[in-house]
Amino acid sequence: SRHRRGGVVKRSEVGDNGQDMSSSKDAARQHVAELVAKFQALASADVRRFNEENTKKDFILPLFSALGWDVDSSEEVAAEENASDGRVDYAFKLGGVSRFFVEAKPLDANLTDPKYIKQAIEYALNRGVSWAVLTSFQEVHLFYALGETDKPEALRWKTLKHTDFIQHFDSLWLLSRESIESGATDEEARIDGKLPPRLTIEQRLFKRQARHGMDIRFVIHHQHRPRHQARACAMVFVRKKQFVFFSAHGDIVGFSTRCRQHPAMARNYG
């Protein structure tokens, strides 16, 4: 369970019925309301003086802590995660798997800046992570990074200003640990038409082949177990002599210019 210390929710007591009261949705709403009040109490000059690091420390991490994430655990919230062509501010993980990336900006940053949007999306896309969050705390923008469009703005699903956090708390709650773990976030995105319908790995691979000009030589199924969860992976050969690794759901999980020989990589379709 969790308690708050210095604006961050920590693990602590449970209620009489065994429910973790501090991490309940109602408690989270209250913690978020306190953060919003703290921000609104700042003078304009103070807001301008907040750099990115202080914004992370005083507002962004406490926000996600209120949403149930253990921000003190590098296994759950990993800072400066490698994202192929750079390092994303935070990778939020469950069972060792990145579920969304957060790119943080200072309190007064203009999040409509195309370079910020491109940066946040490309970090997630390059690692095959479905969701990218761009936030200054003052605003939170949520993108489906794996969408098939050349217009980054079209990948935006949710935009919340800090004044919306309480009134539209259900939308903010989509970034909670509970919603991500239960699949509620993906389900809501499918209902809204932002997330594509579920496809088999073969359907996803051949769809990508048609769009990106991939030359599919073979697909392998390689069992590896982060914690106690086995996941099938598929591999595709790209024209630029680069291997692209997909998850069992068809999401890109990595790139390599070399294919290491492995007994598990034996199922040849070419």
PDB file of C-alpha atoms in Angstrom:
ATOM      1  CA  SER A   1       0.000   0.000   0.000  1.00  0.00           C
ATOM      2  CA  ARG A   2       1.056   3.614  -0.249  1.00  0.00           C
ATOM      3  CA  HIS A   3       1.231   6.852   1.659  1.00  0.00           C
ATOM      4  CA  ARG A   4       2.289  10.331   0.635  1.00  0.00           C
ATOM      5  CA  ARG A   5       5.615  11.846   1.573  1.00  0.00           C
ATOM      6  CA  GLY A   6       6.925  14.998  -0.030  1.00  0.00           C
ATOM      7  CA  GLY A   7       4.150  14.969  -2.610  1.00  0.00           C
ATOM      8  CA  VAL A   8       4.848  11.395  -3.711  1.00  0.00           C
ATOM      9  CA  VAL A   9       2.619   8.463  -2.848  1.00  0.00           C
ATOM     10  CA  LYS A  10       4.529   5.783  -0.962  1.00  0.00           C
ATOM     11  CA  ARG A  11       3.580   2.256   0.010  1.00  0.00           C
ATOM     12  CA  SER A  12       1.955   2.108   3.421  1.00  0.00           C
ATOM     13  CA  GLU A  13      -1.288   1.140   5.138  1.00  0.00           C
ATOM     14  CA  VAL A  14      -4.369  -0.677   3.910  1.00  0.00           C
ATOM     15  CA  GLY A  15      -7.929  -0.093   5.030  1.00  0.00           C
ATOM     16  CA  ASP A  16      -9.934  -2.285   7.383  1.00  0.00           C
ATOM     17  CA  ASN A  17     -11.394  -4.199   4.450  1.00  0.00           C
ATOM     18  CA  GLY A  18      -7.946  -4.930   3.031  1.00  0.00           C
ATOM     19  CA  GLN A  19      -8.297  -2.339   0.252  1.00  0.00           C
ATOM     20  CA  ASP A  20      -5.359  -0.050  -0.383  1.00  0.00           C
ATOM     21  CA  MET A  21      -7.098   3.219   0.438  1.00  0.00           C
ATOM     22  CA  SER A  22      -4.261   5.518  -0.623  1.00  0.00           C
ATOM     23  CA  SER A  23      -4.090   4.091  -4.131  1.00  0.00           C
ATOM     24  CA  SER A  24      -7.843   4.066  -4.668  1.00  0.00           C
ATOM     25  CA  LYS A  25      -9.244   6.196  -7.434  1.00  0.00           C
ATOM     26  CA  ASP A  26     -10.831   8.646  -4.997  1.00  0.00           C
ATOM     27  CA  ALA A  27      -7.582   9.103  -3.097  1.00  0.00           C
ATOM     28  CA  ALA A  28      -5.722   9.563  -6.376  1.00  0.00           C
ATOM     29  CA  ARG A  29      -8.186  12.250  -7.411  1.00  0.00           C
ATOM     30  CA  GLN A  30      -7.517  14.090  -4.146  1.00  0.00           C
ATOM     31  CA  HIS A  31      -3.745  13.894  -4.572  1.00  0.00           C
ATOM     32  CA  VAL A  32      -4.028  15.215  -8.125  1.00  0.00           C
ATOM     33  CA  ALA A  33      -6.269  18.063  -6.945  1.00  0.00           C
ATOM     34  CA  GLU A  34      -3.559  19.039  -4.443  1.00  0.00           C
ATOM     35  CA  LEU A  35      -0.930  19.090  -7.196  1.00  0.00           C
ATOM     36  CA  VAL A  36      -3.156  21.255  -9.379  1.00  0.00           C
ATOM     37  CA  ALA A  37      -3.682  23.667  -6.486  1.00  0.00           C
ATOM     38  CA  LYS A  38       0.084  23.771  -5.914  1.00  0.00           C
ATOM     39  CA  PHE A  39       0.657  24.661  -9.558  1.00  0.00           C
ATOM     40  CA  GLN A  40      -2.083  27.282  -9.628  1.00  0.00           C
ATOM     41  CA  ALA A  41      -0.551  28.971  -6.583  1.00  0.00           C
ATOM     42  CA  LEU A  42       2.638  29.698  -8.528  1.00  0.00           C
ATOM     43  CA  ALA A  43       3.183  33.194  -9.873  1.00  0.00           C
ATOM     44  CA  SER A  44       3.846  33.497 -13.620  1.00  0.00           C
ATOM     45  CA  ALA A  45       7.485  34.351 -12.927  1.00  0.00           C
ATOM     46  CA  ASP A  46       7.846  31.199 -10.811  1.00  0.00           C
ATOM     47  CA  VAL A  47       6.388  29.045 -13.588  1.00  0.00           C
ATOM     48  CA  ARG A  48       8.924  30.429 -16.056  1.00  0.00           C
ATOM     49  CA  ARG A  49      11.773  29.628 -13.655  1.00  0.00           C
ATOM     50  CA  PHE A  50      10.868  25.936 -13.451  1.00  0.00           C
ATOM     51  CA  ASN A  51      13.303  23.943 -15.580  1.00  0.00           C
ATOM     52  CA  GLU A  52      12.627  20.415 -16.785  1.00  0.00           C
ATOM     53  CA  GLU A  53      14.296  18.638 -13.862  1.00  0.00           C
ATOM     54  CA  ASN A  54      12.372  20.594 -11.231  1.00  0.00           C
ATOM     55  CA  THR A  55       9.143  20.077 -13.188  1.00  0.00           C
ATOM     56  CA  LYS A  56       9.745  16.331 -13.109  1.00  0.00           C
ATOM     57  CA  LYS A  57      10.563  16.314  -9.409  1.00  0.00           C
ATOM     58  CA  ASP A  58       7.810  18.618  -8.143  1.00  0.00           C
ATOM     59  CA  PHE A  59       4.938  17.837 -10.499  1.00  0.00           C
ATOM     60  CA  ILE A  60       5.312  15.078 -13.094  1.00  0.00           C
ATOM     61  CA  LEU A  61       6.575  12.241 -10.889  1.00  0.00           C
ATOM     62  CA  PRO A  62       4.106  13.082  -8.102  1.00  0.00           C
ATOM     63  CA  LEU A  63       1.314  13.055 -10.706  1.00  0.00           C
ATOM     64  CA  PHE A  64       2.151   9.530 -11.835  1.00  0.00           C
ATOM     65  CA  SER A  65       2.736   8.466  -8.251  1.00  0.00           C
ATOM     66  CA  ALA A  66      -0.808   9.576  -7.488  1.00  0.00           C
ATOM     67  CA  LEU A  67      -1.926   7.406 -10.420  1.00  0.00           C
ATOM     68  CA  GLY A  68      -0.504   4.359  -8.663  1.00  0.00           C
ATOM     69  CA  TRP A  69       2.968   4.009 -10.167  1.00  0.00           C
ATOM     70  CA  ASP A  70       5.956   3.259  -7.943  1.00  0.00           C
ATOM     71  CA  VAL A  71       8.148   6.108  -9.148  1.00  0.00           C
ATOM     72  CA  ASP A  72      10.943   5.085  -6.766  1.00  0.00           C
ATOM     73  CA  SER A  73      11.345   1.712  -8.473  1.00  0.00           C
ATOM     74  CA  SER A  74      13.547   1.659 -11.568  1.00  0.00           C
ATOM     75  CA  GLU A  75      11.920  -1.656 -12.479  1.00  0.00           C
ATOM     76  CA  GLU A  76       8.558   0.097 -12.794  1.00  0.00           C
ATOM     77  CA  VAL A  77       9.542   3.659 -13.751  1.00  0.00           C
ATOM     78  CA  ALA A  78      12.907   3.665 -15.517  1.00  0.00           C
ATOM     79  CA  ALA A  79      14.560   7.043 -16.066  1.00  0.00           C
ATOM     80  CA  GLU A  80      16.603   7.890 -19.172  1.00  0.00           C
ATOM     81  CA  GLU A  81      15.586   4.730 -20.997  1.00  0.00           C
ATOM     82  CA  ASN A  82      17.465   4.021 -24.223  1.00  0.00           C
ATOM     83  CA  ALA A  83      15.189   4.718 -27.202  1.00  0.00           C
ATOM     84  CA  SER A  84      17.457   3.875 -30.161  1.00  0.00           C
ATOM     85  CA  ASP A  85      18.208   7.447 -31.251  1.00  0.00           C
ATOM     86  CA  GLY A  86      18.178   9.020 -27.801  1.00  0.00           C
ATOM     87  CA  ARG A  87      16.939   8.576 -24.266  1.00  0.00           C
ATOM     88  CA  VAL A  88      13.346   9.026 -23.224  1.00  0.00           C
ATOM     89  CA  ASP A  89      12.743  10.615 -19.827  1.00  0.00           C
ATOM     90  CA  TYR A  90      10.720   7.725 -18.376  1.00  0.00           C
ATOM     91  CA  ALA A  91       9.635   4.254 -19.394  1.00  0.00           C
ATOM     92  CA  PHE A  92       6.664   2.950 -17.394  1.00  0.00           C
ATOM     93  CA  LYS A  93       6.877  -0.822 -17.134  1.00  0.00           C
ATOM     94  CA  LEU A  94       4.898  -3.816 -15.979  1.00  0.00           C
ATOM     95  CA  GLY A  95       6.579  -7.207 -15.763  1.00  0.00           C
ATOM     96  CA  GLY A  96       9.698  -5.752 -17.329  1.00  0.00           C
ATOM     97  CA  VAL A  97       7.833  -4.612 -20.455  1.00  0.00           C
ATOM     98  CA  SER A  98       7.531  -0.915 -21.323  1.00  0.00           C
ATOM     99  CA  ARG A  99       3.873   0.034 -21.527  1.00  0.00           C
ATOM    100  CA  PHE A 100       4.261   3.730 -22.264  1.00  0.00           C
ATOM    101  CA  PHE A 101       6.980   6.366 -22.504  1.00  0.00           C
ATOM    102  CA  VAL A 102       6.848   9.809 -20.935  1.00  0.00           C
ATOM    103  CA  GLU A 103       8.725  12.729 -22.434  1.00  0.00           C
ATOM    104  CA  ALA A 104       8.805  15.589 -19.917  1.00  0.00           C
ATOM    105  CA  LYS A 105       9.114  19.295 -20.597  1.00  0.00           C
ATOM    106  CA  PRO A 106       9.305  22.397 -18.356  1.00  0.00           C
ATOM    107  CA  LEU A 107       6.124  23.822 -16.873  1.00  0.00           C
ATOM    108  CA  ASP A 108       5.841  26.635 -19.434  1.00  0.00           C
ATOM    109  CA  ALA A 109       6.779  24.565 -22.514  1.00  0.00           C
ATOM    110  CA  ASN A 110       4.621  24.795 -25.626  1.00  0.00           C
ATOM    111  CA  LEU A 111       3.628  21.171 -26.199  1.00  0.00           C
ATOM    112  CA  THR A 112       2.170  21.930 -29.630  1.00  0.00           C
ATOM    113  CA  ASP A 113       5.726  22.423 -30.901  1.00  0.00           C
ATOM    114  CA  PRO A 114       6.076  19.852 -33.734  1.00  0.00           C
ATOM    115  CA  LYS A 115       9.603  18.909 -32.655  1.00  0.00           C
ATOM    116  CA  TYR A 116       8.387  17.938 -29.183  1.00  0.00           C
ATOM    117  CA  ILE A 117       5.570  15.843 -30.635  1.00  0.00           C
ATOM    118  CA  LYS A 118       7.885  14.131 -33.104  1.00  0.00           C
ATOM    119  CA  GLN A 119      10.441  13.411 -30.395  1.00  0.00           C
ATOM    120  CA  ALA A 120       7.904  11.812 -28.033  1.00  0.00           C
ATOM    121  CA  ILE A 121       6.341   9.665 -30.749  1.00  0.00           C
ATOM    122  CA  GLU A 122       9.602   8.543 -32.331  1.00  0.00           C
ATOM    123  CA  TYR A 123      11.046   7.433 -29.010  1.00  0.00           C
ATOM    124  CA  ALA A 124       8.061   5.131 -28.500  1.00  0.00           C
ATOM    125  CA  LEU A 125       7.870   4.029 -32.145  1.00  0.00           C
ATOM    126  CA  ASN A 126      11.537   3.077 -32.246  1.00  0.00           C
ATOM    127  CA  ARG A 127      11.034   0.761 -29.286  1.00  0.00           C
ATOM    128  CA  GLY A 128       7.659  -0.590 -30.364  1.00  0.00           C
ATOM    129  CA  VAL A 129       5.874   1.001 -27.406  1.00  0.00           C
ATOM    130  CA  SER A 130       2.216   1.719 -28.108  1.00  0.00           C
ATOM    131  CA  TRP A 131       1.727   4.858 -26.049  1.00  0.00           C
ATOM    132  CA  ALA A 132       3.710   8.082 -25.857  1.00  0.00           C
ATOM    133  CA  VAL A 133       2.994  10.783 -23.274  1.00  0.00           C
ATOM    134  CA  LEU A 134       4.224  14.334 -23.725  1.00  0.00           C
ATOM    135  CA  THR A 135       3.722  16.439 -20.609  1.00  0.00           C
ATOM    136  CA  SER A 136       4.739  19.599 -18.805  1.00  0.00           C
ATOM    137  CA  PHE A 137       2.223  18.816 -16.042  1.00  0.00           C
ATOM    138  CA  GLN A 138       0.375  21.935 -17.157  1.00  0.00           C
ATOM    139  CA  GLU A 139      -0.786  19.752 -20.062  1.00  0.00           C
ATOM    140  CA  VAL A 140      -0.764  16.026 -20.796  1.00  0.00           C
ATOM    141  CA  HIS A 141      -0.839  14.795 -24.395  1.00  0.00           C
ATOM    142  CA  LEU A 142      -1.312  11.088 -25.122  1.00  0.00           C
ATOM    143  CA  PHE A 143      -0.384   9.620 -28.519  1.00  0.00           C
ATOM    144  CA  TYR A 144      -0.809   6.183 -30.053  1.00  0.00           C
ATOM    145  CA  ALA A 145       2.751   5.966 -31.378  1.00  0.00           C
ATOM    146  CA  LEU A 146       2.254   2.924 -33.611  1.00  0.00           C
ATOM    147  CA  GLY A 147      -0.530   4.424 -35.699  1.00  0.00           C
ATOM    148  CA  GLU A 148      -0.114   4.240 -39.464  1.00  0.00           C
ATOM    149  CA  THR A 149       0.084   7.866 -40.544  1.00  0.00           C
ATOM    150  CA  ASP A 150       2.773  10.283 -41.622  1.00  0.00           C
ATOM    151  CA  LYS A 151       1.160  13.109 -39.630  1.00  0.00           C
ATOM    152  CA  PRO A 152       2.240  12.962 -35.961  1.00  0.00           C
ATOM    153  CA  GLU A 153      -0.659  15.194 -34.875  1.00  0.00           C
ATOM    154  CA  ALA A 154      -3.080  12.549 -36.131  1.00  0.00           C
ATOM    155  CA  LEU A 155      -1.700  10.126 -33.557  1.00  0.00           C
ATOM    156  CA  ARG A 156      -2.907  12.263 -30.652  1.00  0.00           C
ATOM    157  CA  TRP A 157      -5.658  10.567 -28.645  1.00  0.00           C
ATOM    158  CA  LYS A 158      -6.082  12.643 -25.496  1.00  0.00           C
ATOM    159  CA  THR A 159      -5.171  16.189 -24.517  1.00  0.00           C
ATOM    160  CA  LEU A 160      -5.737  17.297 -20.947  1.00  0.00           C
ATOM    161  CA  LYS A 161      -4.955  20.669 -19.427  1.00  0.00           C
ATOM    162  CA  HIS A 162      -4.302  20.791 -15.688  1.00  0.00           C
ATOM    163  CA  THR A 163      -7.691  22.466 -15.291  1.00  0.00           C
ATOM    164  CA  ASP A 164      -9.249  19.295 -16.775  1.00  0.00           C
ATOM    165  CA  PHE A 165      -7.528  16.828 -14.467  1.00  0.00           C
ATOM    166  CA  ILE A 166     -10.364  16.677 -11.930  1.00  0.00           C
ATOM    167  CA  GLN A 167     -13.337  17.400 -14.184  1.00  0.00           C
ATOM    168  CA  HIS A 168     -12.181  14.737 -16.650  1.00  0.00           C
ATOM    169  CA  PHE A 169     -10.414  12.511 -14.170  1.00  0.00           C
ATOM    170  CA  ASP A 170     -11.516   9.328 -15.939  1.00  0.00           C
ATOM    171  CA  SER A 171      -9.408  10.378 -18.929  1.00  0.00           C
ATOM    172  CA  LEU A 172      -6.381  11.026 -16.718  1.00  0.00           C
ATOM    173  CA  TRP A 173      -6.992   7.702 -14.970  1.00  0.00           C
ATOM    174  CA  LEU A 174      -6.289   5.936 -18.289  1.00  0.00           C
ATOM    175  CA  LEU A 175      -2.613   6.494 -17.439  1.00  0.00           C
ATOM    176  CA  SER A 176      -2.953   4.881 -14.033  1.00  0.00           C
ATOM    177  CA  ARG A 177      -1.164   1.658 -13.240  1.00  0.00           C
ATOM    178  CA  GLU A 178      -4.523   0.014 -12.678  1.00  0.00           C
ATOM    179  CA  SER A 179      -5.880   0.984 -16.111  1.00  0.00           C
ATOM    180  CA  ILE A 180      -2.716  -0.021 -17.961  1.00  0.00           C
ATOM    181  CA  GLU A 181      -2.430  -3.344 -16.134  1.00  0.00           C
ATOM    182  CA  SER A 182      -6.084  -4.264 -16.623  1.00  0.00           C
ATOM    183  CA  GLY A 183      -6.086  -3.363 -20.312  1.00  0.00           C
ATOM    184  CA  ALA A 184      -8.748  -0.700 -19.751  1.00  0.00           C
ATOM    185  CA  THR A 185      -6.663   1.915 -21.570  1.00  0.00           C
ATOM    186  CA  ASP A 186      -6.318  -0.163 -24.726  1.00  0.00           C
ATOM    187  CA  GLU A 187      -9.966  -1.148 -24.615  1.00  0.00           C
ATOM    188  CA  GLU A 188     -11.081   2.481 -24.339  1.00  0.00           C
ATOM    189  CA  ALA A 189      -8.808   3.390 -27.259  1.00  0.00           C
ATOM    190  CA  ARG A 190     -10.354   0.654 -29.392  1.00  0.00           C
ATOM    191  CA  ILE A 191     -13.834   1.914 -28.587  1.00  0.00           C
ATOM    192  CA  ASP A 192     -12.731   5.400 -29.676  1.00  0.00           C
ATOM    193  CA  GLY A 193     -11.254   3.983 -32.870  1.00  0.00           C
ATOM    194  CA  LYS A 194      -7.712   5.068 -31.979  1.00  0.00           C
ATOM    195  CA  LEU A 195      -6.331   1.582 -31.446  1.00  0.00           C
ATOM    196  CA  PRO A 196      -6.626  -0.831 -34.396  1.00  0.00           C
ATOM    197  CA  PRO A 197      -8.619  -4.054 -33.976  1.00  0.00           C
ATOM    198  CA  ARG A 198      -6.775  -7.085 -32.719  1.00  0.00           C
ATOM    199  CA  LEU A 199      -4.970  -8.940 -35.527  1.00  0.00           C
ATOM    200  CA  THR A 200      -2.936 -12.137 -35.570  1.00  0.00           C
ATOM    201  CA  ILE A 201       0.834 -11.785 -35.757  1.00  0.00           C
ATOM    202  CA  GLU A 202       0.748 -12.957 -39.389  1.00  0.00           C
ATOM    203  CA  GLN A 203      -1.870 -10.328 -40.279  1.00  0.00           C
ATOM    204  CA  ARG A 204       0.137  -7.575 -38.593  1.00  0.00           C
ATOM    205  CA  LEU A 205       3.378  -8.595 -40.315  1.00  0.00           C
ATOM    206  CA  PHE A 206       1.918  -8.775 -43.784  1.00  0.00           C
ATOM    207  CA  LYS A 207       0.109  -5.481 -43.269  1.00  0.00           C
ATOM    208  CA  ARG A 208       3.423  -3.856 -42.367  1.00  0.00           C
ATOM    209  CA  GLN A 209       5.043  -5.527 -45.364  1.00  0.00           C
ATOM    210  CA  ALA A 210       2.548  -3.888 -47.699  1.00  0.00           C
ATOM    211  CA  ARG A 211       2.963  -0.458 -46.102  1.00  0.00           C
ATOM    212  CA  HIS A 212       6.715  -0.345 -45.591  1.00  0.00           C
ATOM    213  CA  GLY A 213       7.956  -2.527 -48.435  1.00  0.00           C
ATOM    214  CA  MET A 214       9.325  -5.208 -46.151  1.00  0.00           C
ATOM    215  CA  ASP A 215      10.622  -8.406 -47.681  1.00  0.00           C
ATOM    216  CA  ILE A 216       9.474 -11.139 -45.330  1.00  0.00           C
ATOM    217  CA  ARG A 217      11.965 -13.983 -45.518  1.00  0.00           C
ATOM    218  CA  PHE A 218      11.110 -15.864 -42.399  1.00  0.00           C
ATOM    219  CA  VAL A 219       9.320 -15.641 -39.085  1.00  0.00           C
ATOM    220  CA  ILE A 220      10.700 -17.171 -35.944  1.00  0.00           C
ATOM    221  CA  HIS A 221       9.109 -17.890 -32.602  1.00  0.00           C
ATOM    222  CA  HIS A 222      11.559 -17.442 -29.780  1.00  0.00           C
ATOM    223  CA  GLN A 223      10.473 -18.095 -26.224  1.00  0.00           C
ATOM    224  CA  HIS A 224      11.885 -15.787 -23.590  1.00  0.00           C
ATOM    225  CA  ARG A 225      10.443 -15.236 -20.189  1.00  0.00           C
ATOM    226  CA  PRO A 226      10.554 -11.865 -18.507  1.00  0.00           C
ATOM    227  CA  ARG A 227       9.578 -12.900 -15.009  1.00  0.00           C
ATOM    228  CA  HIS A 228       7.258 -15.882 -15.597  1.00  0.00           C
ATOM    229  CA  GLN A 229       5.573 -14.717 -18.778  1.00  0.00           C
ATOM    230  CA  ALA A 230       6.538 -16.344 -22.069  1.00  0.00           C
ATOM    231  CA  ARG A 231       6.219 -14.169 -25.152  1.00  0.00           C
ATOM    232  CA  ALA A 232       6.461 -15.168 -28.790  1.00  0.00           C
ATOM    233  CA  CYS A 233       8.550 -12.930 -31.002  1.00  0.00           C
ATOM    234  CA  ALA A 234       8.600 -12.671 -34.758  1.00  0.00           C
ATOM    235  CA  MET A 235      11.391 -11.382 -36.930  1.00  0.00           C
ATOM    236  CA  VAL A 236      11.191  -9.687 -40.314  1.00  0.00           C
ATOM    237  CA  PHE A 237      13.946  -8.933 -42.784  1.00  0.00           C
ATOM    238  CA  VAL A 238      13.828  -5.371 -44.128  1.00  0.00           C
ATOM    239  CA  ARG A 239      15.208  -4.159 -47.444  1.00  0.00           C
ATOM    240  CA  LYS A 240      17.782  -1.970 -45.725  1.00  0.00           C
ATOM    241  CA  LYS A 241      19.451  -5.108 -44.361  1.00  0.00           C
ATOM    242  CA  GLN A 242      17.980  -4.555 -40.970  1.00  0.00           C
ATOM    243  CA  PHE A 243      16.088  -7.035 -38.851  1.00  0.00           C
ATOM    244  CA  VAL A 244      12.957  -5.781 -37.147  1.00  0.00           C
ATOM    245  CA  PHE A 245      11.723  -7.726 -34.153  1.00  0.00           C
ATOM    246  CA  PHE A 246       8.008  -7.807 -33.416  1.00  0.00           C
ATOM    247  CA  SER A 247       6.133  -8.842 -30.311  1.00  0.00           C
ATOM    248  CA  ALA A 248       3.401 -11.459 -30.415  1.00  0.00           C
ATOM    249  CA  HIS A 249       0.945  -8.572 -30.848  1.00  0.00           C
ATOM    250  CA  GLY A 250       2.791  -7.294 -33.905  1.00  0.00           C
ATOM    251  CA  ASP A 251       4.390  -4.302 -32.226  1.00  0.00           C
ATOM    252  CA  ILE A 252       8.023  -3.467 -32.986  1.00  0.00           C
ATOM    253  CA  VAL A 253      10.221  -4.377 -30.037  1.00  0.00           C
ATOM    254  CA  GLY A 254      13.676  -3.812 -31.480  1.00  0.00           C
ATOM    255  CA  PHE A 255      16.026  -3.495 -34.414  1.00  0.00           C
ATOM    256  CA  SER A 256      19.310  -5.148 -35.343  1.00  0.00           C
ATOM    257  CA  THR A 257      21.605  -5.317 -38.344  1.00  0.00           C
ATOM    258  CA  ARG A 258      22.633  -8.844 -37.414  1.00  0.00           C
ATOM    259  CA  CYS A 259      20.720 -12.063 -36.963  1.00  0.00           C
ATOM    260  CA  ARG A 260      22.252 -14.252 -34.295  1.00  0.00           C
ATOM    261  CA  GLN A 261      21.893 -17.912 -35.044  1.00  0.00           C
ATOM    262  CA  HIS A 262      19.794 -19.629 -32.432  1.00  0.00           C
ATOM    263  CA  PRO A 263      18.054 -23.054 -32.427  1.00  0.00           C
ATOM    264  CA  ALA A 264      14.792 -21.263 -31.653  1.00  0.00           C
ATOM    265  CA  MET A 265      15.105 -19.295 -34.915  1.00  0.00           C
ATOM    266  CA  ALA A 266      14.338 -22.308 -37.054  1.00  0.00           C
ATOM    267  CA  ARG A 267      10.872 -21.861 -38.480  1.00  0.00           C
ATOM    268  CA  ASN A 268      11.556 -20.840 -42.104  1.00  0.00           C
ATOM    269  CA  TYR A 269       8.872 -19.388 -44.299  1.00  0.00           C
ATOM    270  CA  GLY A 270      11.095 -18.392 -47.226  1.00  0.00           C
TER     271      GLY A 270
END
